[in-house]
Every structure is written in structure tokens, then in C-alpha cells.
Amino acid sequence: MSARLTHDGFRRLLEQVREAGYALVGPTISDGAIVYGPIAGADDLPIGWTDEQAPGRYRLRERGDRAHFGYVLGPQGPRRQLTPPVETLVRIRLGPRREQGPRTPEGVEAADEDGEPLALIGLRACELAAMAVQDAVWTGGPFVDPRYARRRERALIIAVDCLEPGELCFCVSTNTGPGVEAGASFDLRLTELGEEFLVEVGSERGQALIDGLGELAEPSTAQLFAARTQGVLAAAMELHGRERQLDLDGLPELLFANLDHPRWDELAARCLSCGSCTLVCPTCFCHRVEERAPLDAPTSERVRHWDSCFTDEHSRIHGAQFRPQIRERYRQWMTHKLGAWVSQFGTSGCVGCGRCIAWCPVGIDITEEVAAIRAAPVAPDDAEPVALPPATTVPALAGDPMHPQLARVVSVREELREVVTLAVEPVGVFSHAPGQFNMLGLPDVGEVPISISGQAGGELLHTIRAVGAASRALVALEAGDRLTLRGPFGSAWPLAELRGHNVVVIAGGLGLAPLRGALREMVAHPERYPSVRLLYGARSPEELLFADEILSWDRSIRFAPTTAPAVLESGHVKVHVTVDGAAPGWTGHVGVVTKLMRRKPLSAHARYLVCGPEIMIRFVLRELETIGVAQDQVWLSMERNMKCAVGMCGRCQYGPHFICKDGPVFRWDAIAGLLGREGF
Amino acid sequence: MVAPPPGKSPHLAKLEQLPLAEVFEPSHLELLAQIASQEDYAAETTLFRPGDEAQWFYAVVSGRVSLTLQVPGRAPTIVASLSRGDLFGWEALRVDSRRDITAVASKATQCLRCSGAALRELCELDHELGYRVMSHAFDRVARDLSDCRVRLVDMYGQGC
């Protein structure tokens, strides 16, 4: 179905949309730009105005006609409405203040802020494409953000063809414009042709709106269709003929093979790391979650804020900055947007809108940067390939993955100085696999990822070192206290794959915690795991984690543990321990865990599990390489700053991987090209 | 090249079983065995202390030796432990050097040891043997240095 509308008809269309209960959102002039925001009706549209764009430049100009959509694009599309820059996720009712210890939660409520459904007016083809990309991020799975999903599902979309592409547009390269394809997600599609509109219907909702216009919706004509086809074709031809193109062919592979290209340094000399490109990009989604705890309110809120991979905080982990240089941040942005996005979300993250070029204060042009790398790739033929992640297979939690449950601390066991194990009783049935982690949190301080270090009946064990505000608060909890828990998240140790093989587990410091569940399983099942060796390094004998338990696994160890061991004894387990330093009287090994590896002949055919400080992992892998262990026989767990745990906030990105959902347990070959590389 | 003396050294068999045997020709092993002696230490025997003349160069045959650093005002710390196949007492390869660390047998331990002067002389007389000794020594020292650098960052200090 289609129709012809005059300006009056179009005005009435918007009135009708409003009367149907939608909040109108569309282009309007504000602060010298065409911004996308709330409008009252057709009069708020930038009638008679256009925008001139060039690298680092955006200006409004009068057109001298009455075109309603005669501009190119404002700085932001509907991203602001579909994923608000600041959004409350949950509210946590606070327990009473106590003399000692952190404030604990008493209840968790969804921040249900379902307002009027949105009517998104005037979306271009590239913006519809961007919305499809955002759909993949927020609702494509394995996790679904219910806030985005609900807004998106309720939104009415009135799209507009682009017949006058701007100077910076390159949507034909990305196959996302200029015309709005018939199969795109819209309720109505407009083509503005002089003083009238050709309207095509894309849904029943759209049809009802046209029907409601009565005689104002005149029959469309063949001339109008011909004019549309001609207009879209002419725009496409013009775009095709331009120098500015983005060749997407093999781009992920090209970029990840050129992580050390000198172009990144040249870029860094121009880039201000201001993050403007990420704020105007219609597909960027990185965010952070903060805890907002008003002094006088009985509730604390978890609030999501837009963030940018160009900020210092975004790549800060445990106080360390993983991407301190601008070159590393730009490289992260571009390799993610044009590279990893494809394997993560099934589509490139670029829709060719050109916003990042216009709004970059120094006019960096992403198409130029790609072309420069493509023209002179520096990757040697035998460069270590960076493996792009496979589609994630992590089982998703039902419901809102950001909504925590209230769990109860059953007991607290002091393991080492400033390290405790919290036994936590979750609500309902909780199933996890060793290697996975939970997000534990408290109001006021927020959440931290903590690996599950075992399960005892219905209790989940979490071993935590007090290093930051949140972990300090968690360590101060007492039996009976409550905390927020989300999980389980992430990948697990490949226990099924290890069956029948000799297994060597190499752990350092607290890195033993994520391995304990897997070790217990292997210790308990000698028929499945014929030989298990644990090589464990710690700072000192006093800082050996789970000492009693691990020593109890090895029958050949003579000295008795100080407390009764768990009944997991078995003859197929050997435990070797080394420390960095010890007081006289210690008769065990002193030295790094790699030295221990050299002392104990290790098989090139065994399977290896590794967890500990990243530097230890690197040295261990080097040693394994020396003895000829293949990369597909080694799994390791990476410690990175998981924040949302569901692959949406972008914080834990490690090259193309989200550690929270592609990891934390990776097979060595998946990340071999990144380990030890500066800026990742 | 120095010819091995007639008759087998009683220490050759022990030497041949150590990992270092892989890098030497049998004739070199024979020469090394000739200057080696076997020493048995009861647990807690001190082998040398800081300031001692660095006379001997050791290879651990069995047991364990701990190297301990004493810092005034702080408890002594074991900074390395040595087991079968490990070599220690490198100072003896340098002329007129002294120990800067304490070596203690932390359990009953057997070592093969040779005089640093004799070993240096052997290396001087047979450069092929000297090259292999130094090359092997360099490999071990480089690994130890690499391990020490890793420990310098106190990697277990935060998080993991």
C-alpha cells in the first residue's frame, strides 16, 4: 500500500501519531545543529534548512525551499532515545546502617520507567542500518537487554529516503543506503519529492495511520514512484563516483594482521582522544555502570552511563591502564568497529554515515585511515594471526541479565591475609560449570566479577582478595549478610574434553581459585582423568591458597595438613608447590612456577590448564612452547575488567574478544596473537 | 684438546645421569668427573656463607639446597631452592670472588663439586670444553635472570 501526502497531510500524520499515544522524536534545529530529539509536530522539523558537512566541520544553511527533510544527518540519531545516555537499571533497597561493615541490600527492584512509546520520525537508511546493528548488540543474544528490547519493539518508525547525500556519506560502500530498502524495519517510508511525499507502508501500524488520514492520503502515482527510483538511483550513482569509499572486503583480517602498522602512530599524532567519534557513531554502545547512593534515600541505584573506549577509565583495570596510548585506543575503536564487530554481531559496525568524520575536531577520516593501511599493509606473511572469536555459545540467563538476585552469605572463611572465601546461598536452583564467574555486589560500592571457587551443597564459594572498594566491602561481610549476585557468566574449563588425558594444571597466587572446581572434579574421578598434576606458585608459604585441601590430594606428600583434609584423596594426583621466598625451615621449592616446570618433565601430549597473573601465564606458555605443547592443548583464564558480564558494556574487550562472554577461559590459540602485545 | 686421564673416575656415573651430561661429549664428562668430588651433607648443613672465598662449584645430585639472603633488621629469606641437576656456586667461575649468599642443605643432600680454579684451568686448556661449560652456564644464568625479573614485579601482589 502506498499514498501521496501533501505537507498538510504529513502534518496531520504526525498529529495522528501523537494522538495514538506516541512521543514524537525527530530532527529539529537546536544549538546550531539539526539534533534528533522530542518534537511537538511538523512545525518543529528543520523546514527549509540543510547542513553542510566536511571533515571537522558542520554548518547549517537555508535552502530557500520548504523541504522538511532537506538536510543530511544531525550529530546523533535515535541511539540517544533507544539507549539513553543515563539510565537507571535497578534500585536496591538498603538495609540499616551498621557500626561496622558495609551497607547491605534488602531488596532489588526493576527501575521500570516505561514511558510513552517512541515515534522515530525521519530516520535515514543508514540510521535504520545502525538500529539493526544496535538490535544485534542489545537483543541478538545470548543476552537480551529488556529495556532496549521494549523500546525498540514499541517504537513506530517513519523512515525517509536520502536523495541528497552529504559530502561525507559513504553508505553505498557499506550497503546501507541511500534509499530505504523495502525490507527494512519501518512502519512508513517517506520519499520527499518537492512539495509532496510518497508514502509506502511497511506494517499494519503504518497502514492504520494512512487509513486514519482519510482523504488526506491521496492515491500514489506512477510518476511519484518513478521519481523516487530516479532520485535514489541518482544519489547512489553520485556516491559511487566519489573518492571516499570504505572497502569492507576482508577488512577484519586486514586490520588484525596490521596491529603494528605505522599508520596507528600517525593517527595518534592527530587524534585528541576526545571520544567525539564514539558519541556521534550510531552503532557505538560502550557504557559504564555506576552506583548512585543518595545520602538521604533508602535506596541505591545502579545507573548506566554512555562511555567511550577513548577515555582513560574505560581501559583501566585494577588501577592499571591497559591502553595508555592514543594509538592503542584508536586502534581498539577501529579494529572493533570494522573488524571484530563482524564476528561478534554478524555485521560491520560502520553504516557509512560519516558522522565520525564531521564531528572529529581534527577531521580524521576513517575511510582514509583504512585505505592507507590497505594500500601498504605491513603484516609479514608469517604474522601470527589474531583469531576472531566464534559466535558465543554461553548459555544466557533468562530475564534481565542486569537484575541481580539477593543472595545470603552462609559463612566466611579467612583463607589468607585479606583473602576470604564467602559461601553464598543463591535463591533457587543455580547451575554452573567450573571456570565461570558471578558478579557480586553491594549497594554504594557496585559489582565485581568473582570466579566461583567451588560449590558445597547449595552454597557457592567465592574467593576474594580485598584490593578495591567493592572487594574490600565484600571481604568485610559476615555470615547472614546479603549481597547482590548475577550469574553465572563466561566460559568454563573444558572438563569433558580433558577426559582420558593426562592433565597438568598450572596456577599462580589467587589464580588457583577459578581452578579449584575443575581440580575437585578431576580429583574425584580418577577413572576419567588418569593423571593430574598441579604446579602451584605463590608469593610465600603463608600465601598458599587452599593449602590443606591441595596437599590432601597428593598421597605422596608426607607432612600432614594443619586441619583435616577434605576426603578427596587419590593416588592419581601430584601436587608441586613453589614460592617466591620463604623463611628458613621451608623445605619446598623456591622460585617461579616456570622453574618448577623445568624441574618436572612435562609431556608434550598432556592437556594444560593455566590461571594466574597474566605475566605468569605468558612465561608459562613460553615454557610450554619450548617443550612442544600445541596451542590446542592449553586453556587459560584471563583476568580482565568484566563489568556488565554480558558483552554489552565493552569494558573487558581483549582485541576482538569480550572476556566476559567469549572467556574468561580461552584456548591458547584463540588469543595467542594478543598475549603480551602492548596496548591490549 | 686435553686427553682424558686413564681409568674412569668414580663420579662419572653420577655425572652422566645429570641433565648437564647432555651438553658434553663423553670425553669432556670424563675430564669433569676427574676434577669432581662427591659430598654428602646432612640436613641444615651450611655449605657457604657471605664473605667466604668462592672455592667450589656445585651440581646437586639429590636432596635440596636453599640459598638464603640475610638483610639486617629483617628475617632471613630463602630466595632460591636447588634440586637434582641444578648448578650453583657460579662465583667460583670468577677469579678471586667471594660468596654473597648463604647456601644450606635443607634436607639430606648429595652434591658433586669441583674447584673453581680447576674448572677454569680445564676450560683454559681445552677451549672446546670451555665453550660448552660457559655456554651451559650462560643458559642457566640467563634463565635464572629471567626468573628473577619476573619475581621483581611481585606478580602475586594484586588481584591474582
PDB file of C-alpha atoms in Angstrom, chain B residues 3 22 24 30 39 43 54 59 65 73 103 129 139-140 147 152:
ATOM      1  CA  ALA B   3      93.064 -36.200  26.681  1.00  0.00           C
ATOM      2  CA  GLU B  22      73.507 -33.957  27.553  1.00  0.00           C
ATOM      3  CA  PHE B  24      79.026 -32.575  26.921  1.00  0.00           C
ATOM      4  CA  GLU B  30      85.341 -37.829  31.915  1.00  0.00           C
ATOM      5  CA  GLU B  39      79.917 -34.554  49.009  1.00  0.00           C
ATOM      6  CA  ALA B  43      70.047 -31.534  56.622  1.00  0.00           C
ATOM      7  CA  ALA B  54      84.152 -18.849  46.354  1.00  0.00           C
ATOM      8  CA  ALA B  59      75.876 -29.718  40.997  1.00  0.00           C
ATOM      9  CA  VAL B  65      69.880 -26.715  48.852  1.00  0.00           C
ATOM     10  CA  GLY B  73      66.651  -5.940  60.567  1.00  0.00           C
ATOM     11  CA  ALA B 103      73.733 -21.983  50.969  1.00  0.00           C
ATOM     12  CA  LEU B 129      85.230 -27.884  26.759  1.00  0.00           C
ATOM     13  CA  ASP B 139      71.950 -20.761  29.563  1.00  0.00           C
ATOM     14  CA  ARG B 140      71.309 -21.443  33.260  1.00  0.00           C
ATOM     15  CA  ASP B 147      63.005 -15.816  36.540  1.00  0.00           C
ATOM     16  CA  LEU B 152      60.805  -8.413  40.688  1.00  0.00           C
TER      17      LEU B 152
END
